[in-house]
PDB file of C-alpha atoms in Angstrom:
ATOM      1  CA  UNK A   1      40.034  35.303  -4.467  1.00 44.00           C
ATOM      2  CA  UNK A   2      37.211  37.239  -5.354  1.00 52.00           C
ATOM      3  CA  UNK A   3      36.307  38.959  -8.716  1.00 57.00           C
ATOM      4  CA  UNK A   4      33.599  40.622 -10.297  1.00 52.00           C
ATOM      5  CA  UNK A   5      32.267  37.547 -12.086  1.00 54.00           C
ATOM      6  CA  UNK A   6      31.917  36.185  -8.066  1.00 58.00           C
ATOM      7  CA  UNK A   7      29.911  39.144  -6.806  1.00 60.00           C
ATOM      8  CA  UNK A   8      27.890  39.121  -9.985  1.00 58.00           C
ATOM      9  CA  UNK A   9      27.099  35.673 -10.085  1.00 55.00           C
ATOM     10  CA  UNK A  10      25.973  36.242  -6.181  1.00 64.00           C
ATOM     11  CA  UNK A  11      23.863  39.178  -7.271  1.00 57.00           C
ATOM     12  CA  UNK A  12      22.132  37.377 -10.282  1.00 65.00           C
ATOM     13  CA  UNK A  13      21.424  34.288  -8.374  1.00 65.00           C
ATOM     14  CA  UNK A  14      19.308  36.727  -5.547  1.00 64.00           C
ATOM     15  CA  UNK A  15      18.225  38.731  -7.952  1.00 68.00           C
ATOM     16  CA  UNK A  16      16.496  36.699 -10.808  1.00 69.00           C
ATOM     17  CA  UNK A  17      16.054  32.944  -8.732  1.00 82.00           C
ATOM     18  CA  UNK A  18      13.995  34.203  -6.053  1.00 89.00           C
ATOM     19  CA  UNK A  19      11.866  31.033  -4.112  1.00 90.00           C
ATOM     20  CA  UNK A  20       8.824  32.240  -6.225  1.00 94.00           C
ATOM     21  CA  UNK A  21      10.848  31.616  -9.321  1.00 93.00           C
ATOM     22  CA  UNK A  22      12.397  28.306  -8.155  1.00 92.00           C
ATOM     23  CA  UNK A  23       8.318  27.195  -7.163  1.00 95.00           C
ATOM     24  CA  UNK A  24       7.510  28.051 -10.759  1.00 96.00           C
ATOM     25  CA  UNK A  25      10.569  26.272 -12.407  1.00 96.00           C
ATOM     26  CA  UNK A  26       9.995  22.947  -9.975  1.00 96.00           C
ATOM     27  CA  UNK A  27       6.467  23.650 -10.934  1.00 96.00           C
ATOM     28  CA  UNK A  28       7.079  23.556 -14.674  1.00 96.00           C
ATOM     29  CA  UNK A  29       9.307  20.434 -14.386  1.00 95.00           C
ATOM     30  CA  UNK A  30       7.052  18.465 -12.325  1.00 93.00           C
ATOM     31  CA  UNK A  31       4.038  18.837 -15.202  1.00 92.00           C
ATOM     32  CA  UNK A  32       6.960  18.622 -17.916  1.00 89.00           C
ATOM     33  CA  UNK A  33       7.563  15.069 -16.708  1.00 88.00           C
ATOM     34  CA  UNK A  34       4.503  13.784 -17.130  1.00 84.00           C
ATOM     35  CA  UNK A  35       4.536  13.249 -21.078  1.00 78.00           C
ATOM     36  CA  UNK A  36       7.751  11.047 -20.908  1.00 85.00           C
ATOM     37  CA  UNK A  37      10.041   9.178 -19.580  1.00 88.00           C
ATOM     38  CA  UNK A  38      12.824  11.754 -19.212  1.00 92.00           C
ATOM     39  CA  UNK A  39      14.062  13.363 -15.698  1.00 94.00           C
ATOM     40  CA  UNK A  40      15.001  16.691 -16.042  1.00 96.00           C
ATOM     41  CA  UNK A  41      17.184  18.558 -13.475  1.00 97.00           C
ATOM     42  CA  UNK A  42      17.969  22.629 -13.287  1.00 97.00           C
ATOM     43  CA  UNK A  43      21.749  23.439 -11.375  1.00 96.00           C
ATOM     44  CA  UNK A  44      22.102  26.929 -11.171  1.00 93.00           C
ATOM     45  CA  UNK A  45      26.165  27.858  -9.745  1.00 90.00           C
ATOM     46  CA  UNK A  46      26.385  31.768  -8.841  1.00 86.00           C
ATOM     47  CA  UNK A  47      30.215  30.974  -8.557  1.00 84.00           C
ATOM     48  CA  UNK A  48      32.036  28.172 -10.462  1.00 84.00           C
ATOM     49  CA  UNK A  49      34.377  26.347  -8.155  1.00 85.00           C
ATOM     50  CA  UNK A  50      38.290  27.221  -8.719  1.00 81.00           C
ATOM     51  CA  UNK A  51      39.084  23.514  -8.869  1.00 86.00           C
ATOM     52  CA  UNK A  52      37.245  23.068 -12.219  1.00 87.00           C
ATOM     53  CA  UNK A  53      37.487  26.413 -14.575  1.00 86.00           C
ATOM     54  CA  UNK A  54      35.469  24.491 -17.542  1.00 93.00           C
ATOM     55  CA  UNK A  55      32.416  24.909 -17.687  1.00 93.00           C
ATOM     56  CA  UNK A  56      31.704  21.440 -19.378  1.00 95.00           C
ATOM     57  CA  UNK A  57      33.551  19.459 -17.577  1.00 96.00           C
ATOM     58  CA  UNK A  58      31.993  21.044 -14.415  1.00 96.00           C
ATOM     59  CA  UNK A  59      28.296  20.436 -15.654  1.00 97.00           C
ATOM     60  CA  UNK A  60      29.641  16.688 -16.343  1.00 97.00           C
ATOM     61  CA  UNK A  61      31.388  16.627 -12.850  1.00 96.00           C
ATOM     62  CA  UNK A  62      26.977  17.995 -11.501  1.00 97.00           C
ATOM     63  CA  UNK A  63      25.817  15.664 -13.611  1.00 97.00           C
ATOM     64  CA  UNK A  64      27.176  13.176 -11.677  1.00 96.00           C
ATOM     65  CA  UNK A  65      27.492  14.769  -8.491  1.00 96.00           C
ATOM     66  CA  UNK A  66      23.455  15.022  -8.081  1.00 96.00           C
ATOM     67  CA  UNK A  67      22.777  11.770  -9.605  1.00 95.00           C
ATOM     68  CA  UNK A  68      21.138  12.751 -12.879  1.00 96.00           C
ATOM     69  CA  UNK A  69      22.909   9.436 -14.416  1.00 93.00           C
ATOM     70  CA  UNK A  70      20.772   7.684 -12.085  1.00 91.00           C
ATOM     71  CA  UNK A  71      17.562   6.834 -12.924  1.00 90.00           C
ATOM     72  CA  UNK A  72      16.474   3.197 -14.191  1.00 87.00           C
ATOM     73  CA  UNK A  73      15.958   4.394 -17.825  1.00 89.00           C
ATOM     74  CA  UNK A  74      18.565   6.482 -18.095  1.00 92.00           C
ATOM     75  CA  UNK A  75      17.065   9.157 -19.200  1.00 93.00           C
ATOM     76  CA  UNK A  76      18.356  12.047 -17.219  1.00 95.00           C
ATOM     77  CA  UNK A  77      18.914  15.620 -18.596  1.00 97.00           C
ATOM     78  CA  UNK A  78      21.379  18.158 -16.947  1.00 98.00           C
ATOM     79  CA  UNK A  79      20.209  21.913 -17.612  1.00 98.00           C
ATOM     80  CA  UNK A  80      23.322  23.530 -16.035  1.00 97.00           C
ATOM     81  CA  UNK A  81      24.220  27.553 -16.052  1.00 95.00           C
ATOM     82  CA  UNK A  82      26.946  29.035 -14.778  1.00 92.00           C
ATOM     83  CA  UNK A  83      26.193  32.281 -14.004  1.00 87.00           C
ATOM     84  CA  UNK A  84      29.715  34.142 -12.724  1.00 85.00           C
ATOM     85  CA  UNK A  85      30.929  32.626 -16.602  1.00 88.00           C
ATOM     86  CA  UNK A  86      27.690  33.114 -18.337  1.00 90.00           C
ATOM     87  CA  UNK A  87      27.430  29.664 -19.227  1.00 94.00           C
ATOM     88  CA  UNK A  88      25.186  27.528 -20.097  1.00 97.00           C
ATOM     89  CA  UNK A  89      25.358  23.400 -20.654  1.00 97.00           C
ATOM     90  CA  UNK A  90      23.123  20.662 -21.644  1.00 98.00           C
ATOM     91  CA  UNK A  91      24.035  17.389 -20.569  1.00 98.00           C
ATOM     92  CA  UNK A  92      21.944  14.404 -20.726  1.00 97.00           C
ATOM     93  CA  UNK A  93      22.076  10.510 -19.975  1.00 96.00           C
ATOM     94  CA  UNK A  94      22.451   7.712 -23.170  1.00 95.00           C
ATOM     95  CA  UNK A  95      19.066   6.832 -23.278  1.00 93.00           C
ATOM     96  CA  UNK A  96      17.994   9.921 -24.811  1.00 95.00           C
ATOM     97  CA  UNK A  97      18.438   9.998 -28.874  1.00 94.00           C
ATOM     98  CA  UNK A  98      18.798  13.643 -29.222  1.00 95.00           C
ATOM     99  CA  UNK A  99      21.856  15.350 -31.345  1.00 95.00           C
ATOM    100  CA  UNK A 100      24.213  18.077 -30.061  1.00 95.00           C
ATOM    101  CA  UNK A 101      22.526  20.114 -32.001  1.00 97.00           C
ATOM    102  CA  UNK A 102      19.252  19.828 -30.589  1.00 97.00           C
ATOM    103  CA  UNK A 103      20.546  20.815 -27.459  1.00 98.00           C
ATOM    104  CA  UNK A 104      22.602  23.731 -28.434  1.00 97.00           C
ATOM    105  CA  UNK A 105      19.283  24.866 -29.980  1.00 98.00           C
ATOM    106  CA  UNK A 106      18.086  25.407 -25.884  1.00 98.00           C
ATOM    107  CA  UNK A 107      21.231  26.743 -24.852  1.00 98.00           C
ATOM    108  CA  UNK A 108      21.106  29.347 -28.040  1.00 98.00           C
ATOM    109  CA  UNK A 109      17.186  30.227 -27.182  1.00 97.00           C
ATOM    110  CA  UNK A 110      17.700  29.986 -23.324  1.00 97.00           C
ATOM    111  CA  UNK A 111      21.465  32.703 -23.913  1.00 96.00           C
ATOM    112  CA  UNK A 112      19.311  34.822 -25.906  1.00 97.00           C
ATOM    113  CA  UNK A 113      16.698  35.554 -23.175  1.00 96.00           C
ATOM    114  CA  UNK A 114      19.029  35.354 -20.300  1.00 93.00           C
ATOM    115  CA  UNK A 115      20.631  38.588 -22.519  1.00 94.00           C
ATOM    116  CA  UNK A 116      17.598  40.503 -22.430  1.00 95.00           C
ATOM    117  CA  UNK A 117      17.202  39.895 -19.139  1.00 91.00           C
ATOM    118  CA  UNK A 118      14.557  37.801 -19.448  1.00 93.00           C
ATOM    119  CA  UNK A 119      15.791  35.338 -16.398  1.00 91.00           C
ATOM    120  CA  UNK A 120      12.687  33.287 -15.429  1.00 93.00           C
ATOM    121  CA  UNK A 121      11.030  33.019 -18.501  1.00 95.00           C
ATOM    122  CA  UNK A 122      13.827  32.178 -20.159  1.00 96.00           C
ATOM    123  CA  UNK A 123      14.503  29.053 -17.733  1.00 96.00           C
ATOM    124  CA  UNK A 124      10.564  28.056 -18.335  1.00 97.00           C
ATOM    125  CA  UNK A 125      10.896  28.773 -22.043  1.00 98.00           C
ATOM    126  CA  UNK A 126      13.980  26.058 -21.944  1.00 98.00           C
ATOM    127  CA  UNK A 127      12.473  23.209 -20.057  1.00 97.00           C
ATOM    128  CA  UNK A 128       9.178  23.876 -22.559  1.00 97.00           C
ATOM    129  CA  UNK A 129      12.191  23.269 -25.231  1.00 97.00           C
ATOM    130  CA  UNK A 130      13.860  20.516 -23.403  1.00 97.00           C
ATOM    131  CA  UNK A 131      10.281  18.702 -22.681  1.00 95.00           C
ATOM    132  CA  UNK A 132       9.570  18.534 -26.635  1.00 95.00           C
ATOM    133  CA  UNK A 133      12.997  16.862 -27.078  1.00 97.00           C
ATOM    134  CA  UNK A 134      12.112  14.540 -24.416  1.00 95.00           C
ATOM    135  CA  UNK A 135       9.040  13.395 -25.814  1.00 92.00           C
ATOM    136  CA  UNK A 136      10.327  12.965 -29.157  1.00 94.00           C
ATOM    137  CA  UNK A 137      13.783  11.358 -28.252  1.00 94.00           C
ATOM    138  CA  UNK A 138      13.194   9.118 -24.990  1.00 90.00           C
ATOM    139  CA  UNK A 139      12.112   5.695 -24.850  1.00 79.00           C
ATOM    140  CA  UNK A 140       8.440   5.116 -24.449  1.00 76.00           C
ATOM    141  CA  UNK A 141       6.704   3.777 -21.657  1.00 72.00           C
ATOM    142  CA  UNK A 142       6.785  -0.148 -21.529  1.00 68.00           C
ATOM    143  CA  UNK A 143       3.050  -1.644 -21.459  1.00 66.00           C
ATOM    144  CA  UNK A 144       2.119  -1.375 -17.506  1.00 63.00           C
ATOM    145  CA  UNK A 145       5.204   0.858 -16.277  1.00 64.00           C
ATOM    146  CA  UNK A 146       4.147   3.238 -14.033  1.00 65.00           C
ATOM    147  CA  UNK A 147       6.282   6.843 -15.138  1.00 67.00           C
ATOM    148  CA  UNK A 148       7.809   7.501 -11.765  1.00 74.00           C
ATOM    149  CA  UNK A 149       9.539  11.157 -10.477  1.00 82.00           C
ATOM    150  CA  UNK A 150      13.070   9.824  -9.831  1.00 85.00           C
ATOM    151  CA  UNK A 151      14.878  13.091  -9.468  1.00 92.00           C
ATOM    152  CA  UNK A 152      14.073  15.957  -7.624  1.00 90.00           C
ATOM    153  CA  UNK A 153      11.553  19.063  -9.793  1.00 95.00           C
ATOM    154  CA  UNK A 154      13.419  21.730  -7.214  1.00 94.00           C
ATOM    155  CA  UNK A 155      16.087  23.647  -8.952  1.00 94.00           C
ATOM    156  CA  UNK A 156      19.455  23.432  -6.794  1.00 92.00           C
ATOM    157  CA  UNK A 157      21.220  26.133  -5.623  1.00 89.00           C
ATOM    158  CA  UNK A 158      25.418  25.854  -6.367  1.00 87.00           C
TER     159      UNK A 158
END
C-alpha cells in the first residue's frame, strides 16, 4: 500500500541525506564522542514499517534492533526520525541522567529546523544539543579507561 507519506518520505530521504550529508553527520558524531562517555546513533526511516504504526515504540523496537543498548556503560542515545510521519524520537540507555524534558528540548529545536527546511543543519544542530547533554549527564571516565567508539558514527539508512 502506498501513500503520499511513502513517496515523500522516499523523496526527503534522497533529497536532504545525500552521502555528503551523512559524511558530515558521521563526521560530527565521531568528534561529538570524544568529550564523553556517551554513544550516539542517527536512524533515519523514509517509510515506517506497517507492522509498527507508533512512532515510539518503533524508535524503541531501533533502539534495540541496532544495538544502541549495547555498549559497556550504557550510555547509548537513539536520535530517531521518521520522516513519512514527521517524527522525531529521542531514546537513550539508563546510564544517562537526563530528563524527558531535556530531550524533548532536541526534538522541539531539531522539528523547528526540519520545518524550515533546514535538513542538515538541523541534524548537526541536534547532535551539538545532544553532545552537551551527554557531557553533563553521563558517567565520567573511570581513572585509566580508555573512551572507546562502540557504535557506529554512520547514520543508517531505514
Amino acid at each position: 500500500m502506498t501513500g503520499w507519506s511513502t513517496v515523500e518520505g522516499q523523496w526527503l530521504r534522497r533529497r536532504h541525506f545525500t552521502p555528503e550529508v551523512l559524511a558530515q553527520i558521521a563526521s560530527r558524531i565521531k568528534q561529538s564522542e570524544l568529550d564523553h562517555t556517551g554513544e550516539l546513533v542517527v536512524a533515519i526511516e523514509a517509510v515506517s514499517p506497517a507492522h509498527e504504526p507508533d512512532s515510539r515504540c518503533r524508535s524503541l523496537e531501533v533502539f534495540g534492533r541496532l544495538r544502541v543498548w549495547d555498549t559497556p556503560l550504557n550510555t547509548g542515545v537513539l536520535l530517531y526520525l521518521a520522516l513519512d510521519k514527521h517524527r522525531i524520537e529521542i531514546v537513550s540507555d539508563r546510564a544517562i541522567a537526563a530528563t524527558d524534558d531535556m530531550w524533548e528540548n532536541v526534538c522541539a529545536n531539531l522539528r523547528t529546523r526540519l520545518r524550515s527546511k533546514e535538513y542538515a543543519s538541523g541534524i548537526l544542530a541536534a547532535i551539538d544539543d545532544i553532545e552537551v547533554i551527554l557531557r553533563a549527564r553521563c558517567p565520567p571516565l573511570a581513572q585509566g579507561y580508555i573512551n572507546t567508539n562502540d557504535l557506529p558514527n554512520d547514520p543508517t539508512l531505514l
